[in-house]
């Protein structure tokens, strides 16, 4: 059961809502959550039912509503290479809402929120938000974010993409969302999987205007990423 009392807004907090849907890429979500918390942001978290399968598959963690704090702490401590306890993260800035709780605070536009980051975004979530289905809390909050004209960043993870999803992505763009494919770049000198994950997470935070130091920015110098031999 969700810690609903803990989720009551005290009138002071204005969180970012992070929606984790069931696309591959739970390390992206972990990196975005760590980045927000490191920047001193508060977070309201929604984890879709399907994302529990990807989380289990990608980290071995069985996410439970009743034990969300400890499961989230274990998840955020994990590196993209699967090693536990790679990061030390204080999750006290997070409020958790169950995906089926359509009466949750963030389901209303009157609940204060800075905006929403959907990371990773499944094609199902992209479709649901583009069509305004609101079939679970994640989709409802994304629709509310759009109607309130707050920033919505949708980090799509699928390849290849069919025409339907491409149309849904255009619809989201036209509705004011930032559609951000989870596609890492290689100019920032990545040497580990975590670097590639952090690049995508950093671009999500860039789109939200949240400061971070997750990747090395392009400074106009070709060859900066690769040490030259000979
Ligand atoms: C292990 C696993 C990996 C998946 N990876 C993706 C993916 O990368 N992209 C995607 O769009 N769907 C992916 N799916 C399918 C979604 O989980 C499925 O469409 C689900 O209905 C999404 O629901 P949600 O958007 O409510 O989380 C994956 C499913 C599983 C079990």
Coordinates of N, CA and C and ligand atoms in Angstrom, one line a residue:
X1 N 0.8 -1.2 0.0 CA 0.0 0.0 0.0 C 0.9 1.3 0.0
X2 N 0.5 2.2 -0.7 CA 1.2 3.5 -0.8 C 1.2 4.2 0.5
X3 N 2.3 4.9 0.8 CA 2.4 5.7 2.0 C 1.6 7.0 1.7
X4 N 0.3 7.0 1.7 CA -0.5 8.2 1.2 C -0.3 9.4 2.1
X5 N -0.3 9.2 3.4 CA -0.2 10.3 4.3 C 1.1 11.1 4.0
X6 N 2.2 10.2 3.8 CA 3.5 10.8 3.5 C 3.4 11.7 2.2
X7 N 2.5 11.3 1.4 CA 2.4 12.0 0.1 C 1.6 13.3 0.1
X8 N 1.0 13.6 1.3 CA 0.2 14.8 1.4 C 1.1 16.0 1.2
X9 N 0.7 17.0 0.3 CA 1.6 18.1 0.1 C 1.5 19.1 1.2
X10 N 2.7 19.5 1.7 CA 2.7 20.5 2.9 C 2.7 21.9 2.4
X11 N 2.5 22.2 1.1 CA 2.4 23.5 0.7 C 3.7 24.2 0.4
X12 N 4.8 23.5 0.7 CA 6.1 24.1 0.6 C 6.9 23.5 -0.6
X13 N 6.7 22.2 -0.8 CA 7.4 21.4 -1.7 C 6.8 21.6 -3.1
X14 N 7.7 21.8 -4.1 CA 7.2 21.8 -5.5 C 8.1 20.8 -6.3
X15 N 7.6 19.6 -6.3 CA 8.5 18.5 -6.9 C 8.5 18.4 -8.4
X16 N 9.5 17.7 -8.9 CA 9.4 17.2 -10.2 C 8.7 15.8 -10.1
X17 N 7.8 15.5 -11.0 CA 7.2 14.1 -11.0 C 8.1 13.3 -12.0
X18 N 8.5 12.2 -11.5 CA 9.3 11.2 -12.4 C 8.4 10.0 -12.6
X19 N 8.1 9.7 -13.8 CA 7.3 8.5 -14.2 C 8.2 7.5 -14.8
X20 N 8.2 6.3 -14.3 CA 9.1 5.3 -14.8 C 8.1 4.3 -15.5
X21 N 8.2 4.1 -16.8 CA 7.3 3.2 -17.5 C 8.1 1.9 -17.9
X22 N 7.4 1.0 -18.5 CA 8.0 -0.4 -18.7 C 8.8 -0.6 -19.9
X23 N 9.6 0.5 -20.4 CA 10.6 0.3 -21.4 C 11.9 -0.2 -20.8
X24 N 12.7 -0.8 -21.5 CA 14.1 -1.1 -21.0 C 14.7 0.2 -20.7
X25 N 15.6 0.2 -19.7 CA 16.3 1.5 -19.4 C 16.1 2.0 -17.9
X26 N 15.9 1.0 -17.0 CA 15.7 1.5 -15.6 C 17.0 2.2 -15.1
X27 N 18.2 1.9 -15.6 CA 19.4 2.7 -15.2 C 19.2 4.2 -15.6
X28 N 18.5 4.5 -16.7 CA 18.3 5.9 -17.0 C 17.5 6.6 -15.9
X29 N 16.4 5.9 -15.5 CA 15.5 6.5 -14.4 C 16.3 6.7 -13.2
X30 N 17.2 5.7 -12.8 CA 18.0 5.8 -11.6 C 18.9 7.0 -11.7
X31 N 19.5 7.2 -12.9 CA 20.5 8.3 -13.0 C 19.7 9.7 -13.0
X32 N 18.5 9.8 -13.5 CA 17.8 11.0 -13.5 C 17.4 11.3 -12.0
X33 N 16.9 10.3 -11.3 CA 16.5 10.5 -9.9 C 17.7 10.9 -9.1
X34 N 18.8 10.3 -9.3 CA 20.0 10.7 -8.5 C 20.4 12.2 -8.8
X35 N 20.3 12.5 -10.1 CA 20.6 13.9 -10.5 C 19.7 14.9 -9.9
X36 N 18.4 14.6 -9.9 CA 17.4 15.5 -9.3 C 17.7 15.7 -7.8
X37 N 17.9 14.6 -7.1 CA 18.2 14.7 -5.7 C 19.5 15.4 -5.4
X38 N 20.5 15.1 -6.2 CA 21.8 15.8 -6.0 C 21.6 17.3 -6.2
X39 N 20.7 17.7 -7.1 CA 20.5 19.2 -7.3 C 19.6 19.8 -6.3
X40 N 19.2 19.0 -5.3 CA 18.3 19.5 -4.2 C 16.9 19.6 -4.6
X41 N 16.5 18.9 -5.7 CA 15.1 18.9 -6.1 C 14.3 17.9 -5.3
X42 N 13.0 18.1 -5.0 CA 12.2 17.1 -4.5 C 11.5 16.3 -5.6
X43 N 11.1 15.1 -5.4 CA 10.7 14.2 -6.4 C 9.4 13.5 -6.0
X44 N 8.4 13.5 -6.9 CA 7.3 12.6 -6.7 C 7.4 11.5 -7.7
X45 N 7.4 10.2 -7.3 CA 7.7 9.1 -8.1 C 6.5 8.2 -8.4
X46 N 6.4 7.9 -9.7 CA 5.3 6.9 -10.1 C 6.0 5.9 -10.9
X47 N 5.8 4.6 -10.5 CA 6.5 3.5 -11.2 C 5.4 2.6 -11.8
X48 N 5.3 2.5 -13.1 CA 4.2 1.8 -13.7 C 4.3 0.3 -13.4
X49 N 3.2 -0.4 -13.5 CA 3.1 -1.8 -13.2 C 4.1 -2.6 -14.1
X50 N 4.2 -2.2 -15.4 CA 5.1 -3.0 -16.3 C 6.5 -2.7 -16.0
X51 N 6.8 -1.5 -15.5 CA 8.2 -1.2 -15.2 C 8.8 -2.1 -14.1
X52 N 7.9 -2.7 -13.3 CA 8.5 -3.6 -12.3 C 9.1 -4.8 -12.9
X53 N 8.6 -5.2 -14.1 CA 9.2 -6.3 -14.8 C 10.6 -5.9 -15.4
X54 N 10.7 -4.7 -16.0 CA 12.0 -4.3 -16.5 C 13.0 -4.1 -15.3
X55 N 12.5 -3.6 -14.2 CA 13.4 -3.3 -13.1 C 13.9 -4.7 -12.6
X56 N 13.0 -5.6 -12.5 CA 13.4 -7.0 -12.0 C 14.4 -7.6 -12.9
X57 N 14.1 -7.5 -14.2 CA 15.0 -8.0 -15.2 C 16.4 -7.4 -15.3
X58 N 16.4 -6.0 -15.1 CA 17.6 -5.3 -15.3 C 18.4 -5.1 -14.0
X59 N 17.8 -5.3 -12.8 CA 18.5 -5.1 -11.6 C 18.4 -6.2 -10.6
X60 N 17.4 -7.1 -10.8 CA 17.1 -8.1 -9.8 C 16.2 -7.6 -8.7
X61 N 15.8 -6.4 -8.7 CA 15.0 -5.8 -7.6 C 13.5 -6.0 -7.9
X62 N 12.8 -6.5 -6.9 CA 11.4 -6.7 -7.0 C 10.8 -5.5 -6.3
X63 N 10.3 -4.5 -7.0 CA 9.8 -3.3 -6.4 C 8.4 -3.5 -5.8
X64 N 8.3 -3.1 -4.5 CA 7.1 -3.3 -3.7 C 6.6 -2.0 -3.2
X65 N 5.3 -1.7 -3.4 CA 4.7 -0.5 -2.9 C 4.9 -0.3 -1.4
X66 N 4.7 -1.4 -0.7 CA 4.8 -1.3 0.8 C 6.2 -1.1 1.3
X67 N 7.2 -1.4 0.4 CA 8.6 -1.2 0.9 C 9.3 -0.4 -0.1
X68 N 8.6 0.6 -0.7 CA 9.2 1.4 -1.8 C 10.5 2.1 -1.4
X69 N 10.6 2.6 -0.1 CA 11.8 3.3 0.3 C 13.0 2.4 0.2
X70 N 13.0 1.3 0.7 CA 14.2 0.4 0.7 C 14.4 -0.1 -0.7
X71 N 13.4 -0.4 -1.5 CA 13.6 -0.9 -2.9 C 14.2 0.2 -3.7
X72 N 13.7 1.4 -3.5 CA 14.2 2.6 -4.3 C 15.6 2.8 -3.9
X73 N 15.9 2.8 -2.6 CA 17.3 3.0 -2.2 C 18.3 2.0 -2.8
X74 N 17.8 0.7 -2.8 CA 18.7 -0.3 -3.4 C 18.9 -0.1 -4.9
X75 N 17.8 0.4 -5.6 CA 17.8 0.6 -7.0 C 18.8 1.8 -7.3
X76 N 18.6 2.9 -6.6 CA 19.4 4.1 -6.9 C 20.9 3.9 -6.5
X77 N 21.2 2.9 -5.6 CA 22.6 2.6 -5.2 C 23.3 1.8 -6.3
X78 N 22.5 1.2 -7.2 CA 23.1 0.3 -8.2 C 23.7 1.0 -9.4
X79 N 24.8 0.6 -9.8 CA 25.4 1.1 -11.1 C 24.8 0.5 -12.3
X80 N 25.0 1.1 -13.4 CA 24.5 0.5 -14.7 C 25.1 -0.8 -15.0
X81 N 26.3 -1.1 -14.4 CA 26.9 -2.4 -14.6 C 26.3 -3.5 -13.7
X82 N 25.3 -3.1 -12.9 CA 24.7 -4.1 -12.0 C 25.3 -4.2 -10.6
X83 N 26.4 -3.5 -10.4 CA 27.0 -3.6 -9.1 C 26.2 -2.8 -8.0
X84 N 25.8 -3.5 -6.9 CA 25.1 -2.8 -5.9 C 26.0 -1.8 -5.1
X85 N 25.4 -0.9 -4.4 CA 26.2 0.0 -3.5 C 27.3 0.8 -4.3
X86 N 27.0 1.2 -5.5 CA 27.9 2.0 -6.3 C 27.7 3.5 -5.9
X87 N 26.5 3.8 -5.6 CA 26.2 5.2 -5.3 C 25.6 5.3 -3.8
X88 N 25.9 6.4 -3.1 CA 25.2 6.6 -1.9 C 24.1 7.7 -2.1
X89 N 22.9 7.3 -1.9 CA 21.8 8.2 -2.2 C 20.8 8.3 -1.1
X90 N 20.5 9.5 -0.7 CA 19.5 9.7 0.3 C 18.1 9.9 -0.4
X91 N 17.2 9.0 -0.1 CA 15.9 9.1 -0.9 C 14.8 9.9 -0.1
X92 N 15.2 10.6 1.0 CA 14.2 11.3 1.8 C 13.5 12.4 1.0
X93 N 14.0 12.8 -0.1 CA 13.3 13.9 -0.9 C 12.3 13.3 -1.8
X94 N 12.0 12.0 -1.7 CA 11.1 11.4 -2.7 C 9.8 11.0 -2.0
X95 N 8.7 11.3 -2.7 CA 7.4 10.8 -2.3 C 6.9 9.8 -3.4
X96 N 6.3 8.8 -3.0 CA 5.9 7.7 -3.9 C 4.4 7.6 -4.0
X97 N 4.0 7.4 -5.2 CA 2.5 7.2 -5.4 C 2.4 5.9 -6.3
X98 N 1.4 5.1 -5.8 CA 1.2 3.8 -6.6 C 0.6 4.1 -7.9
X99 N 1.0 3.4 -9.0 CA 0.5 3.6 -10.3 C -1.0 3.5 -10.5
X100 N -1.6 2.7 -9.6 CA -3.1 2.6 -9.7 C -3.9 3.6 -8.9
X101 N -3.1 4.5 -8.2 CA -3.8 5.5 -7.3 C -4.2 6.7 -8.1
X102 N -5.3 6.7 -8.7 CA -5.7 7.8 -9.6 C -6.3 9.0 -8.7
X103 N -6.3 8.8 -7.4 CA -6.6 9.9 -6.5 C -5.4 10.6 -6.0
X104 N -4.2 10.1 -6.4 CA -3.0 10.6 -5.9 C -2.8 12.1 -6.1
X105 N -2.1 12.8 -5.3 CA -1.9 14.3 -5.4 C -1.6 14.7 -6.8
X106 N -0.6 14.2 -7.5 CA -0.2 14.7 -8.8 C -1.2 14.5 -9.9
X107 N -2.3 13.7 -9.6 CA -3.3 13.5 -10.7 C -4.2 14.7 -10.9
X108 N -4.0 15.7 -10.0 CA -4.7 17.0 -10.2 C -3.8 18.1 -10.6
X109 N -4.3 19.0 -11.4 CA -3.5 20.2 -11.8 C -3.3 21.1 -10.7
X110 N -4.1 21.0 -9.6 CA -4.0 22.0 -8.5 C -2.8 21.5 -7.6
X111 N -2.3 20.3 -7.8 CA -1.2 19.9 -7.0 C 0.1 20.5 -7.5
X112 N 0.9 21.2 -6.6 CA 2.0 21.9 -7.2 C 3.1 21.0 -7.7
X113 N 3.6 21.2 -8.9 CA 4.6 20.4 -9.5 C 5.4 21.2 -10.5
X114 N 6.7 21.0 -10.6 CA 7.4 21.8 -11.6 C 7.2 21.2 -13.0
X115 N 6.9 20.0 -13.1 CA 6.8 19.3 -14.4 C 7.0 17.8 -14.2
X116 N 7.1 17.2 -15.3 CA 7.2 15.7 -15.3 C 8.3 15.2 -16.3
X117 N 9.0 14.2 -15.8 CA 10.0 13.5 -16.6 C 9.6 12.0 -16.7
X118 N 9.3 11.6 -17.9 CA 8.9 10.2 -18.1 C 10.2 9.5 -18.6
X119 N 10.8 8.6 -17.8 CA 12.1 8.0 -18.2 C 12.2 6.7 -17.5
X120 N 12.4 5.6 -18.3 CA 12.3 5.6 -19.8 C 10.8 5.6 -20.1
X121 N 10.5 6.0 -21.3 CA 9.1 6.0 -21.8 C 8.9 4.9 -22.8
X122 N 7.9 4.0 -22.5 CA 7.6 2.9 -23.4 C 6.7 3.5 -24.5
X123 N 6.6 2.7 -25.6 CA 5.8 3.2 -26.7 C 4.3 3.2 -26.3
X124 N 4.0 2.3 -25.3 CA 2.6 2.3 -24.8 C 2.3 3.6 -24.0
X125 N 3.3 4.0 -23.2 CA 3.2 5.3 -22.5 C 3.1 6.4 -23.4
X126 N 3.9 6.4 -24.4 CA 3.9 7.5 -25.5 C 2.5 7.6 -26.1
X127 N 2.0 6.4 -26.5 CA 0.6 6.4 -27.1 C -0.4 6.9 -26.1
X128 N -0.3 6.4 -24.9 CA -1.3 6.7 -23.9 C -1.4 8.2 -23.6
X129 N -0.2 8.8 -23.5 CA -0.1 10.3 -23.2 C -0.5 11.1 -24.5
X130 N -0.1 10.6 -25.7 CA -0.4 11.3 -26.9 C -1.9 11.4 -27.1
X131 N -2.6 10.2 -26.7 CA -4.0 10.1 -27.0 C -4.8 10.6 -25.7
X132 N -4.1 11.0 -24.7 CA -4.8 11.4 -23.5 C -5.6 10.3 -22.8
X133 N -5.1 9.1 -22.8 CA -5.9 8.0 -22.2 C -6.0 8.0 -20.7
X134 N -5.0 8.4 -20.0 CA -4.9 8.4 -18.6 C -5.3 7.1 -18.0
X135 N -4.7 6.0 -18.5 CA -5.1 4.7 -18.1 C -4.5 4.3 -16.8
X136 N -3.5 5.0 -16.3 CA -2.9 4.8 -15.0 C -2.4 6.2 -14.5
X137 N -1.8 6.2 -13.3 CA -1.4 7.5 -12.7 C -0.3 8.1 -13.6
X138 N 0.6 7.4 -14.1 CA 1.7 7.9 -14.9 C 1.1 8.7 -16.1
X139 N 0.2 8.1 -16.8 CA -0.4 8.7 -18.0 C -1.3 9.9 -17.6
X140 N -2.0 9.8 -16.5 CA -2.8 10.9 -16.0 C -1.9 12.1 -15.7
X141 N -0.9 11.9 -15.0 CA 0.0 13.0 -14.5 C 0.6 13.7 -15.8
X142 N 1.0 12.9 -16.8 CA 1.6 13.4 -18.0 C 0.6 14.3 -18.7
X143 N -0.7 13.9 -18.8 CA -1.8 14.7 -19.4 C -2.0 16.0 -18.6
X144 N -2.0 15.8 -17.3 CA -2.2 17.0 -16.4 C -1.0 18.0 -16.7
X145 N 0.2 17.5 -16.8 CA 1.4 18.3 -17.0 C 1.2 19.1 -18.3
X146 N 0.7 18.5 -19.3 CA 0.5 19.2 -20.6 C -0.6 20.2 -20.4
X147 N -1.7 19.8 -19.8 CA -2.8 20.8 -19.7 C -2.5 22.0 -18.8
X148 N -1.6 21.8 -17.9 CA -1.2 22.9 -17.0 C 0.0 23.7 -17.6
X149 N 0.4 23.3 -18.8 CA 1.5 23.9 -19.6 C 2.8 23.9 -18.8
X150 N 3.0 22.8 -18.1 CA 4.3 22.6 -17.4 C 5.2 21.7 -18.3
X151 N 6.5 21.8 -18.0 CA 7.4 21.0 -18.8 C 7.2 19.5 -18.7
X152 N 7.1 18.8 -19.9 CA 7.0 17.4 -19.9 C 8.1 16.8 -20.8
X153 N 9.0 16.0 -20.2 CA 10.1 15.4 -21.0 C 9.8 13.9 -21.1
X154 N 9.8 13.4 -22.3 CA 9.5 12.0 -22.6 C 10.7 11.3 -23.2
X155 N 11.3 10.5 -22.4 CA 12.6 9.8 -22.9 C 12.2 8.4 -23.5
X156 N 11.9 8.4 -24.7 CA 11.4 7.2 -25.4 C 12.5 6.2 -25.6
X157 N 12.2 4.9 -25.3 CA 13.2 3.9 -25.5 C 12.5 2.7 -26.3
X158 N 12.8 2.7 -27.6 CA 12.3 1.6 -28.4 C 13.1 1.7 -29.7
X159 N 13.4 0.6 -30.4 CA 14.0 0.7 -31.7 C 13.7 -0.6 -32.4
X160 N 13.4 -0.7 -33.7 CA 13.0 0.5 -34.5 C 11.7 1.0 -34.1
X161 N 11.3 2.2 -34.6 CA 10.0 2.8 -34.3 C 9.0 2.6 -35.4
X162 N 7.8 2.2 -35.1 CA 6.8 2.1 -36.2 C 6.1 3.5 -36.4
X163 N 5.4 3.6 -37.5 CA 4.7 4.9 -37.9 C 3.8 5.4 -36.8
X164 N 3.1 4.4 -36.2 CA 2.2 4.9 -35.1 C 2.9 5.6 -34.0
X165 N 4.0 5.0 -33.5 CA 4.7 5.7 -32.5 C 5.3 7.0 -32.9
X166 N 5.8 7.0 -34.2 CA 6.3 8.3 -34.7 C 5.2 9.4 -34.7
X167 N 4.0 9.0 -35.1 CA 2.9 10.0 -35.1 C 2.6 10.4 -33.6
X168 N 2.6 9.4 -32.7 CA 2.4 9.8 -31.3 C 3.5 10.8 -30.8
X169 N 4.7 10.6 -31.2 CA 5.8 11.4 -30.8 C 5.6 12.8 -31.4
X170 N 5.1 12.9 -32.6 CA 4.8 14.3 -33.2 C 3.7 14.9 -32.4
X171 N 2.7 14.1 -32.1 CA 1.6 14.7 -31.3 C 2.0 15.3 -29.9
X172 N 3.0 14.5 -29.3 CA 3.5 15.0 -28.0 C 4.3 16.3 -28.2
X173 N 5.1 16.3 -29.3 CA 5.9 17.5 -29.6 C 4.9 18.7 -29.8
X174 N 3.9 18.5 -30.6 CA 2.9 19.6 -30.8 C 2.2 20.0 -29.6
X175 N 2.0 19.1 -28.6 CA 1.3 19.4 -27.4 C 2.3 20.2 -26.4
X176 N 3.6 20.3 -26.8 CA 4.5 21.0 -25.9 C 5.5 20.2 -25.2
X177 N 5.5 18.9 -25.3 CA 6.4 18.0 -24.7 C 7.8 18.1 -25.4
X178 N 8.8 17.7 -24.6 CA 10.1 17.5 -25.2 C 10.2 16.0 -25.4
X179 N 10.3 15.5 -26.7 CA 10.5 14.1 -27.0 C 11.9 13.8 -27.1
X180 N 12.5 13.0 -26.2 CA 13.9 12.8 -26.1 C 14.3 11.4 -26.2
X181 N 14.6 10.9 -27.4 CA 15.0 9.5 -27.5 C 16.2 9.1 -26.6
X182 N 16.1 8.0 -25.9 CA 17.2 7.6 -25.1 C 18.3 7.0 -25.9
X183 N 19.0 8.0 -26.6 CA 20.1 7.6 -27.5 C 21.4 8.3 -27.0
X184 N 22.3 7.5 -26.4 CA 23.5 8.1 -25.9 C 24.4 8.6 -27.1
X185 N 25.2 9.6 -26.9 CA 26.2 10.1 -27.8 C 27.6 9.6 -27.4
X186 N 28.6 9.7 -28.3 CA 29.9 9.1 -28.0 C 31.0 10.2 -28.0
X187 N 30.5 11.5 -28.0 CA 31.5 12.5 -28.1 C 32.0 13.0 -26.7
X188 N 31.4 12.4 -25.7 CA 31.6 12.9 -24.3 C 32.7 12.1 -23.6
X189 N 33.3 11.2 -24.3 CA 34.4 10.4 -23.7 C 34.0 9.3 -22.8
X190 N 32.9 8.6 -23.2 CA 32.4 7.5 -22.3 C 33.4 6.3 -22.3
X191 N 33.7 5.8 -21.1 CA 34.5 4.6 -21.0 C 33.7 3.5 -20.3
X192 N 32.6 3.8 -19.7 CA 31.8 2.8 -19.0 C 30.4 2.9 -19.4
X193 N 29.6 1.8 -19.2 CA 28.1 1.9 -19.5 C 27.5 3.1 -18.7
X194 N 28.0 3.3 -17.5 CA 27.4 4.3 -16.7 C 27.5 5.7 -17.4
X195 N 28.6 5.9 -18.1 CA 28.8 7.2 -18.8 C 27.8 7.4 -19.8
X196 N 27.4 6.3 -20.5 CA 26.4 6.4 -21.6 C 25.0 6.7 -21.0
X197 N 24.8 6.0 -19.9 CA 23.5 6.2 -19.2 C 23.4 7.7 -18.7
X198 N 24.5 8.1 -18.1 CA 24.5 9.5 -17.5 C 24.4 10.5 -18.6
X199 N 24.9 10.2 -19.8 CA 24.7 11.2 -20.9 C 23.2 11.4 -21.2
X200 N 22.5 10.3 -21.3 CA 21.0 10.4 -21.6 C 20.3 11.1 -20.4
X201 N 20.7 10.7 -19.2 CA 20.0 11.3 -18.0 C 20.3 12.8 -17.9
X202 N 21.6 13.1 -18.3 CA 22.0 14.6 -18.3 C 21.2 15.4 -19.3
X203 N 20.9 14.8 -20.5 CA 20.1 15.5 -21.5 C 18.7 15.6 -21.0
X204 N 18.1 14.6 -20.3 CA 16.8 14.8 -19.7 C 16.8 16.0 -18.7
X205 N 17.8 16.0 -17.9 CA 17.9 17.1 -16.9 C 18.1 18.5 -17.6
X206 N 18.9 18.5 -18.7 CA 19.1 19.7 -19.5 C 17.7 20.2 -20.0
X207 N 16.9 19.3 -20.5 CA 15.6 19.6 -21.0 C 14.7 20.2 -19.9
X208 N 14.9 19.8 -18.7 CA 14.1 20.3 -17.6 C 14.7 21.5 -16.9
X209 N 16.0 21.9 -17.4 CA 16.6 23.0 -16.8 C 17.2 22.8 -15.4
X210 N 17.5 21.5 -15.1 CA 18.1 21.2 -13.8 C 19.6 21.0 -13.9
X211 N 20.4 21.8 -13.1 CA 21.8 21.7 -13.3 C 22.4 20.4 -12.8
X212 N 23.4 19.9 -13.5 CA 24.0 18.6 -13.2 C 25.4 18.6 -13.7
X213 N 26.2 17.5 -13.3 CA 27.5 17.3 -13.9 C 27.6 15.9 -14.4
X214 N 26.6 15.4 -15.1 CA 26.5 14.0 -15.4 C 27.3 13.7 -16.7
X215 N 27.6 14.6 -17.5 CA 28.4 14.3 -18.7 C 29.2 15.5 -19.1
X216 N 30.3 15.3 -19.9 CA 31.2 16.4 -20.3 C 30.6 17.0 -21.6
X217 N 30.4 18.3 -21.5 CA 29.7 19.0 -22.6 C 30.7 19.2 -23.8
X218 N 30.1 19.3 -24.9 CA 30.8 19.6 -26.1 C 31.4 21.0 -26.1
X219 N 32.7 21.1 -26.3 CA 33.3 22.5 -26.2 C 33.9 22.9 -27.6
X220 N 33.5 22.2 -28.7 CA 34.0 22.7 -30.0 C 35.3 22.1 -30.4
X221 N 35.9 21.2 -29.6 CA 37.2 20.6 -30.0 C 37.0 19.2 -30.5
X222 N 37.3 18.9 -31.7 CA 37.2 17.6 -32.2 C 38.3 16.7 -31.6
X223 N 38.0 15.4 -31.3 CA 39.0 14.5 -30.8 C 39.1 14.5 -29.3
X224 N 38.3 15.3 -28.6 CA 38.4 15.4 -27.2 C 38.1 14.1 -26.5
X225 N 37.2 13.3 -27.1 CA 36.7 12.0 -26.5 C 37.7 10.9 -26.6
X226 N 38.6 10.9 -27.6 CA 39.4 9.7 -27.8 C 40.9 10.0 -27.6
X227 N 41.6 9.4 -26.7 CA 43.0 9.6 -26.6 C 43.7 9.0 -27.9
X228 N 44.5 9.8 -28.6 CA 45.1 9.4 -29.8 C 46.4 8.6 -29.5
X229 N 46.6 7.5 -30.3 CA 47.8 6.7 -30.1 C 48.8 7.1 -31.2
X230 N 50.1 6.8 -31.0 CA 51.1 7.1 -32.0 C 51.4 8.5 -32.0
Ligands
LIG1 C1 11.9 -7.0 -20.3 C2 11.0 -6.1 -21.0 C3 11.6 -5.0 -21.8 C4 10.8 -4.2 -22.5 N1 11.3 -3.2 -23.2 C5 10.6 -2.3 -23.9 C6 11.2 -1.2 -24.5 O1 12.4 -1.0 -24.6 N2 10.3 -0.2 -25.1 C7 9.0 -0.4 -25.1 O2 8.3 0.5 -25.6 N3 8.4 -1.4 -24.4 C8 9.1 -2.4 -23.8 N4 8.5 -3.4 -23.2 C9 7.1 -3.6 -23.2 C10 6.3 -2.7 -22.2 O3 6.7 -3.1 -20.9 C11 4.8 -2.9 -22.4 O4 4.4 -2.3 -23.7 C12 4.0 -2.3 -21.3 O5 2.6 -2.5 -21.7 C13 4.3 -0.9 -21.0 O6 3.4 -0.4 -20.0 P1 3.6 1.0 -19.3 O7 3.8 2.0 -20.4 O8 2.3 1.1 -18.6 O9 4.7 0.9 -18.4 C14 9.3 -4.3 -22.5 C15 8.8 -5.3 -21.7 C16 9.6 -6.2 -21.0 C17 9.0 -7.3 -20.2

